Tab-separated table of C-alpha atoms in Angstrom:
chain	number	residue	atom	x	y	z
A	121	UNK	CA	41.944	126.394	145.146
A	122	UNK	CA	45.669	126.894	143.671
A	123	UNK	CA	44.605	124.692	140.732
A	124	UNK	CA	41.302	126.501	139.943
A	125	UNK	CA	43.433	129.514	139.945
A	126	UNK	CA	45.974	127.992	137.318
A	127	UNK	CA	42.829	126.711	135.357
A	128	UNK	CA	41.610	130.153	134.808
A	129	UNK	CA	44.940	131.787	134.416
A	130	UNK	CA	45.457	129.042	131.886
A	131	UNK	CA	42.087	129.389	130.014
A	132	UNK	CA	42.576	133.571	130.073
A	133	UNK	CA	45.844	132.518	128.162
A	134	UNK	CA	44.206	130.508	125.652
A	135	UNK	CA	41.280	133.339	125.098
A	136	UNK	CA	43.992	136.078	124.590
A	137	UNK	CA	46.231	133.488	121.949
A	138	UNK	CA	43.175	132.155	120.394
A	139	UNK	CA	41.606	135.846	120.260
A	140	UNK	CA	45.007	137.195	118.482
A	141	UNK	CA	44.577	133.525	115.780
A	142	UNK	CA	41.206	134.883	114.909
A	143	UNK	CA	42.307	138.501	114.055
A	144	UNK	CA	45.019	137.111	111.902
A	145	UNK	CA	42.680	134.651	110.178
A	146	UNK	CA	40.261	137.258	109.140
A	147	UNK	CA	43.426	139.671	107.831
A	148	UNK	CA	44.743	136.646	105.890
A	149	UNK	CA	41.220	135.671	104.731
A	150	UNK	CA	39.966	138.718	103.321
A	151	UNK	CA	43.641	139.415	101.679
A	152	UNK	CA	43.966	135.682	100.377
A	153	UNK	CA	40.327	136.554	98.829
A	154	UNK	CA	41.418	139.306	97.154
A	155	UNK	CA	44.755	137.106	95.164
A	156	UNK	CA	42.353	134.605	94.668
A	157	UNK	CA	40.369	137.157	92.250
A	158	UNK	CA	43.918	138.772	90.942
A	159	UNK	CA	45.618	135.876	89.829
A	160	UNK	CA	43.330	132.790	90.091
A	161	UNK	CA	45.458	131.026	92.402
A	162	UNK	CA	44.936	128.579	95.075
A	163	UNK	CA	43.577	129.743	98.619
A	164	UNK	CA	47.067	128.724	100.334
A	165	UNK	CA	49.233	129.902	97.823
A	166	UNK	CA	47.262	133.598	97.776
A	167	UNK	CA	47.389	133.439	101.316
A	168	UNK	CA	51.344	133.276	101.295
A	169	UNK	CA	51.785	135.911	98.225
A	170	UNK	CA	49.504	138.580	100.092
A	171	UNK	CA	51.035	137.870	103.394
A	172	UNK	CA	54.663	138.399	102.042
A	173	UNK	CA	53.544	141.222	99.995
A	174	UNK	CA	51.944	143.178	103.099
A	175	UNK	CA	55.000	142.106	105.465
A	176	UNK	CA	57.222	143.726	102.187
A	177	UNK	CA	55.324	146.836	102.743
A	178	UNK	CA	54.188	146.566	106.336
A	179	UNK	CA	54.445	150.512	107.236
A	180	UNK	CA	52.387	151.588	104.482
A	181	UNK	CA	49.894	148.555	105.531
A	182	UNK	CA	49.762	150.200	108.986
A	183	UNK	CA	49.110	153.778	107.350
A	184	UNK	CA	46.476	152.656	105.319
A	185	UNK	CA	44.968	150.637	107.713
A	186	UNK	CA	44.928	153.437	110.744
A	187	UNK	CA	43.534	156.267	108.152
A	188	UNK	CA	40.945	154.071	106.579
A	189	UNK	CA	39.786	153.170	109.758
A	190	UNK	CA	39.966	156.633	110.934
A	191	UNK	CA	37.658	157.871	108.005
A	192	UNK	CA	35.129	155.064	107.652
A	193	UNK	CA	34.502	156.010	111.996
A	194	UNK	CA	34.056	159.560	110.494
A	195	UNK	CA	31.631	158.387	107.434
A	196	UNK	CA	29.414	156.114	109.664
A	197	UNK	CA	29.543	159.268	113.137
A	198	UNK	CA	28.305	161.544	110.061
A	199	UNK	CA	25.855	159.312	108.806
A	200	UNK	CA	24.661	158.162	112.134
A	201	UNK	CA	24.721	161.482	113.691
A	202	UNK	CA	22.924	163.102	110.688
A	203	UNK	CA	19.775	160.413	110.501
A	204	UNK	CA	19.770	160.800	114.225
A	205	UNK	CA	19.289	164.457	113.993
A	206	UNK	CA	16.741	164.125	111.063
A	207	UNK	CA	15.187	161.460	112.767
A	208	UNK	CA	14.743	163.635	116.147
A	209	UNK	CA	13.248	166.375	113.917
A	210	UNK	CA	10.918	164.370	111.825
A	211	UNK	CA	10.009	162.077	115.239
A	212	UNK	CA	9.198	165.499	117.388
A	213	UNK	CA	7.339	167.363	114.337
A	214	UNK	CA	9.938	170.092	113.781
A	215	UNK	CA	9.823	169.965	109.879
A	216	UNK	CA	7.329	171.715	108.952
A	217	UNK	CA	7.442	170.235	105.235
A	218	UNK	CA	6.374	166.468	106.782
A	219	UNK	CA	4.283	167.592	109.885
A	220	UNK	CA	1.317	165.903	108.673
A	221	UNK	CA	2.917	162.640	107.501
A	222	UNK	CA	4.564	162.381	110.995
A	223	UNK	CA	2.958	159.966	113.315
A	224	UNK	CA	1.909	161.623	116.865
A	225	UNK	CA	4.029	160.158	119.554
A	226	UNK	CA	4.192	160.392	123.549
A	227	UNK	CA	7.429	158.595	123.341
A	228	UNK	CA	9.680	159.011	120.414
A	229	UNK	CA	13.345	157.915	122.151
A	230	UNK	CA	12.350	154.024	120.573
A	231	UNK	CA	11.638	154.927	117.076
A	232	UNK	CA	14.790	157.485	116.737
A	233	UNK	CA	17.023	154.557	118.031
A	234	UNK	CA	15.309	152.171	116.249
A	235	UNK	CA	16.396	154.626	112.872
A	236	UNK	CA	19.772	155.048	114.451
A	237	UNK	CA	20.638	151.127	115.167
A	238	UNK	CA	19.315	150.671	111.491
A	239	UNK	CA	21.232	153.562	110.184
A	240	UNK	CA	24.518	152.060	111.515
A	241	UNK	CA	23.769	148.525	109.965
A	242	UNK	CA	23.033	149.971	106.517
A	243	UNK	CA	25.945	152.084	106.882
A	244	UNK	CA	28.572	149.557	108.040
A	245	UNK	CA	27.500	147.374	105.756
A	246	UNK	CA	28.454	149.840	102.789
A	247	UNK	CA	31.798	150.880	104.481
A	248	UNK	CA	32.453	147.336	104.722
A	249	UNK	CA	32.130	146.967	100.737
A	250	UNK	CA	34.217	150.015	100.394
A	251	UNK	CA	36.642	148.754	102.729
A	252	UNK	CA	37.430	145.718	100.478
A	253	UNK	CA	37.697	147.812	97.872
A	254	UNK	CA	40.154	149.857	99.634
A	255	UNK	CA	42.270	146.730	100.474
A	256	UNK	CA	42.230	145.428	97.020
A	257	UNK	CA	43.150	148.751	95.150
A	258	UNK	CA	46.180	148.737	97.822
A	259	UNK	CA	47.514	145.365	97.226
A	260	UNK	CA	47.332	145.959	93.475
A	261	UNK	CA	49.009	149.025	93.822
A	262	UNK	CA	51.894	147.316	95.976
A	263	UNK	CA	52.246	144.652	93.250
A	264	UNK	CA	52.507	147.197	90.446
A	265	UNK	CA	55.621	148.595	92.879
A	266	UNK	CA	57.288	145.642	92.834
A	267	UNK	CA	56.756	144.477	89.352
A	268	UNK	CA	57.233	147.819	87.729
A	269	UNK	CA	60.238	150.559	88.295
A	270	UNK	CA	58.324	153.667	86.233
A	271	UNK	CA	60.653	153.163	83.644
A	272	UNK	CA	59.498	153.613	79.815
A	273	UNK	CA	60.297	149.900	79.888
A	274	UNK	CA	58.291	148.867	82.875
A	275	UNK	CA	55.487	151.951	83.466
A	276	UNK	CA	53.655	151.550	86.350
A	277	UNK	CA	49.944	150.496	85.873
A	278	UNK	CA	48.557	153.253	88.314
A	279	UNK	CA	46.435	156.099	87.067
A	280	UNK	CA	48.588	158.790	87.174
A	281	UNK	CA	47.009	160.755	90.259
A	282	UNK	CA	47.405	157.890	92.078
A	283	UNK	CA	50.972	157.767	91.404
A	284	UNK	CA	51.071	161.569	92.238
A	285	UNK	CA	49.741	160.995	95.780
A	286	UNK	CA	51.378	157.925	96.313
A	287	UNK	CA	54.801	158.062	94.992
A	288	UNK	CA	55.575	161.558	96.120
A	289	UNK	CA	59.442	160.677	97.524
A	290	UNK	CA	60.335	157.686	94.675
A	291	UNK	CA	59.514	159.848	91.953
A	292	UNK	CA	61.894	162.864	92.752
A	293	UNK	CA	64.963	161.138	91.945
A	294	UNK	CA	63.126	159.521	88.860
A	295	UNK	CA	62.156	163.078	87.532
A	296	UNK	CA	65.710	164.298	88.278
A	297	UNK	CA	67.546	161.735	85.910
A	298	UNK	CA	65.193	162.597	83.310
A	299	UNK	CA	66.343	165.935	83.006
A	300	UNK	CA	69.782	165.829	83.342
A	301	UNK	CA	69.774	162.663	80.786
């Protein structure tokens, strides 16, 4: 019985490591994907170059990731919530403008989840394009900080608003150099 014990202590061990492998697989995946289509480089050598470059800027990594995440919940509750809502409506005959196209139902609960559960797909599946986008805008915007100082010499790439939004504490001491010079 002690053994059996040890076995499943031993195999909830190896879930838990093999579970926190995975998760950095996929984050090193999708970020090796993105160097790959920057810079044309090798899988393992974009793999190491976006690792370093997130660990280099690991708080602003953790921002982004935590307020991305934050909004893309709030995108897909809106979107859910608001076919949900439609879907009750249009399901229960409450618009008047598409009574008659409405099918009568005794029980409408499977059709509105049905539009739901499909809602979320379509949904998740856009936020997930977006989401790459996000990622790859940020690691190009963390290589154009370490390439590029703002200097006339070395500009930064950024579109300016970016920059604005972005750069809020580096540029104050930029701005103040360039007026007493």
């Amino acid at each position: 019985a002690a053994e059996n014990k040890f076995a499943k202590f031993l195999l909830s061990c190896l879930k838990c490591c093999f579970w926190c492998l995975e998760k950095f697989i996929k984050f090193l995946n999708r970020n090796a994907y993105i160097m790959i289509a920057i810079y044309g480089t090798n899988f393992c050598t974009s793999a190491r170059n976006a690792f370093f470059l997130l660990m280099r800027n690991i708080i602003r990594v953790a921002v982004l990731d935590k307020v991305t995440d934050f909004l893309f919940f709030l995108g897909k509750l809106l979107i859910v919530g608001s076919v949900g809502i439609l879907a009750f409506f249009f399901f229960t005959h409450r618009i008047k403008l598409v009574e008659d196209t409405a099918p009568s139902l005794n029980y409408y609960w499977v059709p509105i989840l049905t539009v739901i559960v499909g809602s979320y797909l379509i949904a998740h599946g856009f936020f997930s394009v977006y989401g790459m986008c996000v990622d790859t805008l940020f690691l190009c915007f963390c290589e154009d900080l370490e390439r590029n100082d703002g200097s006339p010499e070395r500009p930064y790439y950024m579109s300016p608003e970016l920059s604005e939004i972005l750069l809020k504490g580096h540029l104050e001491p930029s701005k103040s150099a360039d007026s007493q010079g």
